[in-house]
Coordinates of C-alpha atoms in Angstrom, one line a residue:
X100 CA 0.0 0.0 0.0
X101 CA 1.2 3.5 -0.8
X102 CA 3.0 5.4 2.0
X103 CA 0.8 8.3 1.1
X104 CA -2.4 6.3 1.7
X105 CA -1.1 5.0 5.1
X106 CA -0.4 8.6 6.1
X107 CA -3.9 9.6 5.0
X108 CA -5.5 6.9 7.0
X109 CA -3.6 7.9 10.2
X110 CA -4.7 11.5 10.0
X111 CA -8.2 11.2 8.5
X112 CA -9.9 10.7 11.9
X113 CA -12.4 8.3 10.5
X114 CA -15.3 7.6 12.9
X115 CA -17.5 4.5 12.6
X116 CA -21.2 4.9 13.3
X117 CA -23.6 2.0 13.8
X118 CA -26.3 3.0 11.3
X119 CA -28.5 1.0 9.0
X120 CA -32.1 1.2 10.2
X121 CA -34.5 0.4 7.4
X122 CA -38.2 1.3 7.0
X123 CA -38.7 0.8 3.2
X124 CA -37.7 -2.1 0.9
X125 CA -37.8 -1.8 -2.9
X126 CA -36.9 -4.8 -5.1
X127 CA -35.9 -4.3 -8.7
X128 CA -35.7 -7.4 -10.8
X129 CA -34.6 -7.7 -14.5
X130 CA -33.8 -11.2 -15.7
X131 CA -34.4 -12.9 -19.0
X132 CA -37.7 -14.7 -19.4
X133 CA -36.1 -18.2 -19.4
X134 CA -34.4 -17.7 -16.0
X135 CA -35.7 -18.3 -12.5
X136 CA -37.1 -15.1 -11.0
X137 CA -35.2 -15.1 -7.8
X138 CA -36.2 -11.6 -6.9
X139 CA -40.0 -12.3 -7.2
X140 CA -39.5 -15.5 -5.2
X141 CA -37.6 -13.7 -2.5
X142 CA -40.2 -10.9 -2.4
X143 CA -43.2 -13.2 -2.3
X144 CA -41.9 -15.9 0.0
X145 CA -39.8 -13.9 2.3
X146 CA -40.1 -10.1 2.2
X147 CA -43.8 -9.6 1.8
X148 CA -44.8 -12.6 3.8
X149 CA -42.6 -11.8 6.8
X150 CA -43.5 -8.2 6.9
X151 CA -47.3 -8.9 6.7
X152 CA -47.3 -11.7 9.2
X153 CA -44.6 -11.0 11.7
X154 CA -44.3 -7.3 12.0
X155 CA -46.6 -5.3 14.3
X156 CA -49.1 -3.1 12.5
X157 CA -47.6 0.1 13.8
X158 CA -44.1 -0.9 12.8
X159 CA -44.6 -2.5 9.4
X160 CA -42.0 -1.8 6.7
X161 CA -43.3 -0.6 3.3
X162 CA -42.3 -2.8 0.4
X163 CA -42.5 -2.8 -3.4
X164 CA -41.5 -5.2 -6.2
X165 CA -40.8 -4.1 -9.8
X166 CA -40.1 -6.4 -12.7
X167 CA -38.3 -4.2 -15.3
X168 CA -37.2 -5.1 -18.8
X169 CA -34.9 -2.3 -19.8
X170 CA -32.6 0.5 -18.7
X171 CA -35.2 3.2 -19.5
X172 CA -37.8 1.7 -17.2
X173 CA -35.3 1.2 -14.4
X174 CA -34.0 4.7 -14.7
X175 CA -37.6 6.2 -14.5
X176 CA -38.4 4.1 -11.4
X177 CA -35.3 5.3 -9.6
X178 CA -36.1 8.8 -10.6
X179 CA -39.5 8.4 -9.0
X180 CA -37.7 7.8 -5.7
X181 CA -35.5 10.9 -6.3
X182 CA -38.6 13.0 -6.5
X183 CA -40.2 11.4 -3.4
X184 CA -37.0 10.8 -1.4
X185 CA -38.2 13.1 1.4
X186 CA -40.7 10.4 2.4
X187 CA -38.1 7.7 2.8
X188 CA -35.7 9.5 5.3
X189 CA -36.1 6.7 7.9
X190 CA -34.2 4.2 5.9
X191 CA -34.6 3.1 2.2
X192 CA -33.2 -0.2 0.8
X193 CA -32.9 -0.9 -2.9
X194 CA -32.4 -4.5 -3.8
X195 CA -31.3 -5.5 -7.3
X196 CA -31.8 -8.9 -8.9
X197 CA -30.1 -8.8 -12.3
X198 CA -26.8 -9.9 -14.0
X199 CA -23.5 -8.1 -13.5
X200 CA -21.5 -7.3 -16.6
X201 CA -18.6 -9.7 -17.2
X202 CA -16.3 -6.7 -17.7
X203 CA -17.3 -5.3 -14.3
X204 CA -18.8 -2.2 -15.9
X205 CA -22.3 -2.3 -14.5
X206 CA -25.6 -4.2 -14.5
X207 CA -27.2 -6.0 -17.5
X208 CA -31.0 -5.9 -17.8
X209 CA -33.4 -8.4 -19.2
X210 CA -33.2 -6.9 -22.7
X211 CA -29.4 -7.0 -22.7
X212 CA -29.0 -3.2 -22.1
X213 CA -26.3 -2.1 -19.8
X214 CA -26.6 0.5 -17.0
X215 CA -23.1 1.5 -15.9
X216 CA -21.9 1.9 -12.3
X217 CA -21.5 5.6 -13.0
X218 CA -25.1 5.9 -14.2
X219 CA -26.4 4.1 -11.2
X220 CA -24.3 6.2 -8.8
X221 CA -25.6 9.4 -10.4
X222 CA -29.2 8.1 -9.9
X223 CA -28.6 7.1 -6.3
X224 CA -26.8 10.3 -5.1
X225 CA -29.9 12.7 -5.1
X226 CA -31.8 10.1 -3.1
X227 CA -29.0 9.6 -0.6
X228 CA -28.7 13.3 -0.1
X229 CA -32.4 13.8 0.4
X230 CA -32.6 10.9 2.8
X231 CA -29.6 12.3 4.7
X232 CA -27.3 9.3 4.0
X233 CA -30.0 6.7 4.5
X234 CA -30.0 4.9 1.2
X235 CA -28.7 1.3 1.3
X236 CA -28.1 -1.0 -1.7
X237 CA -28.1 -4.8 -1.9
X238 CA -27.2 -6.6 -5.1
X239 CA -27.9 -10.3 -5.9
X240 CA -25.6 -9.9 -8.8
X241 CA -22.2 -11.1 -9.9
X242 CA -19.4 -8.6 -9.5
X243 CA -21.5 -6.1 -7.7
X244 CA -18.6 -4.9 -5.5
X245 CA -17.4 -2.9 -8.5
X246 CA -20.2 -0.4 -7.9
X247 CA -17.5 1.7 -6.1
X248 CA -15.9 2.3 -9.5
X249 CA -18.7 4.7 -10.4
X250 CA -18.1 6.9 -7.5
X251 CA -17.0 10.5 -8.0
X252 CA -15.1 11.4 -4.8
X253 CA -15.7 15.2 -5.3
X254 CA -19.4 14.7 -4.9
X255 CA -21.5 13.5 -2.0
X256 CA -21.6 9.8 -1.3
X257 CA -24.3 8.1 -3.4
X258 CA -25.3 5.6 -0.7
X259 CA -24.6 4.9 3.0
X260 CA -23.5 1.3 2.2
X261 CA -24.1 -1.7 0.0
X262 CA -24.0 -5.5 0.1
X263 CA -22.7 -7.3 -2.9
X264 CA -20.4 -10.0 -4.3
X265 CA -17.0 -9.8 -5.9
X266 CA -17.4 -12.8 -8.1
X267 CA -19.9 -15.0 -9.9
X268 CA -22.7 -16.2 -7.6
X269 CA -25.2 -19.1 -8.1
X270 CA -29.0 -19.0 -8.0
X271 CA -29.3 -21.2 -4.9
X272 CA -26.6 -19.1 -3.2
X273 CA -28.6 -16.0 -3.9
X274 CA -31.9 -17.4 -2.5
X275 CA -30.3 -18.9 0.6
X276 CA -28.2 -15.9 1.6
X277 CA -30.7 -13.2 0.8
X278 CA -33.6 -15.1 2.4
X279 CA -31.5 -15.2 5.6
X280 CA -30.5 -11.5 5.2
X281 CA -34.1 -10.3 4.7
X282 CA -35.5 -12.5 7.5
X283 CA -33.0 -10.9 9.9
X284 CA -33.6 -7.4 8.5
X285 CA -37.4 -7.7 8.9
X286 CA -36.9 -9.0 12.5
X287 CA -34.2 -6.4 13.5
X288 CA -35.1 -3.4 11.2
X289 CA -31.4 -2.9 10.7
X290 CA -29.5 -3.9 7.6
X291 CA -26.0 -3.9 9.3
X292 CA -27.2 -6.1 12.1
X293 CA -28.9 -8.4 9.6
X294 CA -25.6 -8.6 7.6
X295 CA -23.6 -9.5 10.7
X296 CA -25.9 -12.5 11.1
X297 CA -25.4 -13.5 7.5
X298 CA -21.6 -13.1 7.9
X299 CA -21.7 -15.7 10.7
X300 CA -22.7 -18.5 8.3
X301 CA -20.1 -17.5 5.8
X302 CA -21.1 -15.8 2.5
X303 CA -19.7 -14.5 -0.7
X304 CA -21.7 -11.3 -0.2
X305 CA -20.2 -8.7 2.0
X306 CA -21.0 -5.2 3.3
X307 CA -19.1 -2.1 2.2
X308 CA -19.9 1.3 3.8
X309 CA -19.5 4.7 2.2
X310 CA -16.2 5.3 4.1
X311 CA -14.7 2.1 2.6
X312 CA -16.1 3.0 -0.8
X313 CA -14.3 6.3 -0.6
X314 CA -11.0 4.7 0.4
X315 CA -11.2 2.2 -2.5
X316 CA -12.0 5.0 -4.9
X317 CA -9.1 7.1 -3.6
X318 CA -6.7 4.2 -4.2
X319 CA -7.7 4.4 -7.8
X320 CA -7.1 8.1 -7.8
X321 CA -3.6 7.6 -6.5
X322 CA -2.8 5.0 -9.1
X323 CA -4.2 7.2 -11.9
X324 CA -2.1 10.2 -10.8
X325 CA 1.1 8.1 -10.4
X326 CA 0.8 6.9 -14.0
X327 CA -0.3 10.3 -15.4
X328 CA 2.7 11.9 -17.1
X329 CA 0.9 15.1 -17.8
X330 CA 0.0 15.4 -14.1
X331 CA 3.6 14.9 -13.2
X332 CA 4.8 17.5 -15.7
X333 CA 2.3 20.1 -14.4
X334 CA 3.7 19.6 -10.9
X335 CA 7.3 19.9 -12.2
X336 CA 6.5 23.1 -14.2
X337 CA 4.6 24.7 -11.4
X338 CA 7.3 24.0 -8.9
X339 CA 10.0 25.3 -11.3
X340 CA 8.0 28.5 -11.8
X341 CA 7.7 29.1 -8.0
X342 CA 11.3 28.1 -7.0
X343 CA 13.3 28.9 -10.1
X344 CA 14.6 25.3 -10.5
X345 CA 13.3 22.0 -11.7
X346 CA 12.9 19.5 -8.8
X347 CA 14.8 16.3 -8.6
X348 CA 13.0 13.0 -8.7
X349 CA 13.3 12.7 -4.9
X350 CA 11.9 16.2 -4.5
X351 CA 9.1 15.5 -6.9
X352 CA 8.1 12.5 -4.8
X353 CA 7.8 14.6 -1.7
X354 CA 5.8 17.2 -3.6
X355 CA 3.6 14.5 -5.1
X356 CA 2.8 13.1 -1.7
X357 CA 1.7 16.5 -0.5
X358 CA -0.5 17.1 -3.5
X359 CA -2.2 13.7 -3.0
X360 CA -2.9 14.5 0.7
X361 CA -4.4 17.8 -0.4
X362 CA -6.6 16.0 -2.9
X363 CA -7.7 13.5 -0.3
X364 CA -8.7 16.2 2.1
X365 CA -10.8 18.1 -0.5
X366 CA -12.4 14.9 -1.8
X367 CA -13.2 13.6 1.7
X368 CA -14.8 16.9 2.6
X369 CA -17.0 16.8 -0.5
X370 CA -17.9 13.1 -0.2
X371 CA -18.8 12.9 3.5
X372 CA -22.1 14.0 5.1

């Protein structure tokens, strides 16, 4: 790991908060006609049934299921929640049942259309801002962990946290793990507490909060700048202009580290709530 990144972690004063209360569950499913509708099964047999039969009337979660066929429909549905986000400030969970792109670029819908991680992040962000960092994402998809690649660290976090897999996952695995997750969620009203129960059994799905998302995204920023010759030349020219001499390679590395730390602080301030 970069010495710059270690320095940043030491002085970033990260605080961990136990959040994750959920009041509203929304399931988006988009799978080809010839495939098992795991989202519909999960919704009917677990989510809807457990909320209706096991939660007290005055504490029932709201829940919706959408079977969407293309990117345009999914986009419009998420935009509906953008417009009405103020009514979901007490915890909103989006659950996605669809395929992850083999090149880790986003989600593939039933008609074969692709919605990229960046497009999803841009749709999520207004909701997370309006709900005061109370949007959570779960993805019963392959390669869902790469959602962080869509993050723009100079903008507010698009979600409080998400649960996903880093590799290919099987249908039976999805049903088993997410049935347990939602049973625990509906019992506890908290997605993080529910995930900790899932973690005990061992699972290929794992939780990543917005803090970890930022750190992962910033590692990409460091690598991009380290390999950006134009960025290096701009630093060299600016230093030469201010000091009257071109810095040595050792001096450049020191300056580069300071620049990266400044970028980190600015991005973290923009990203965090």
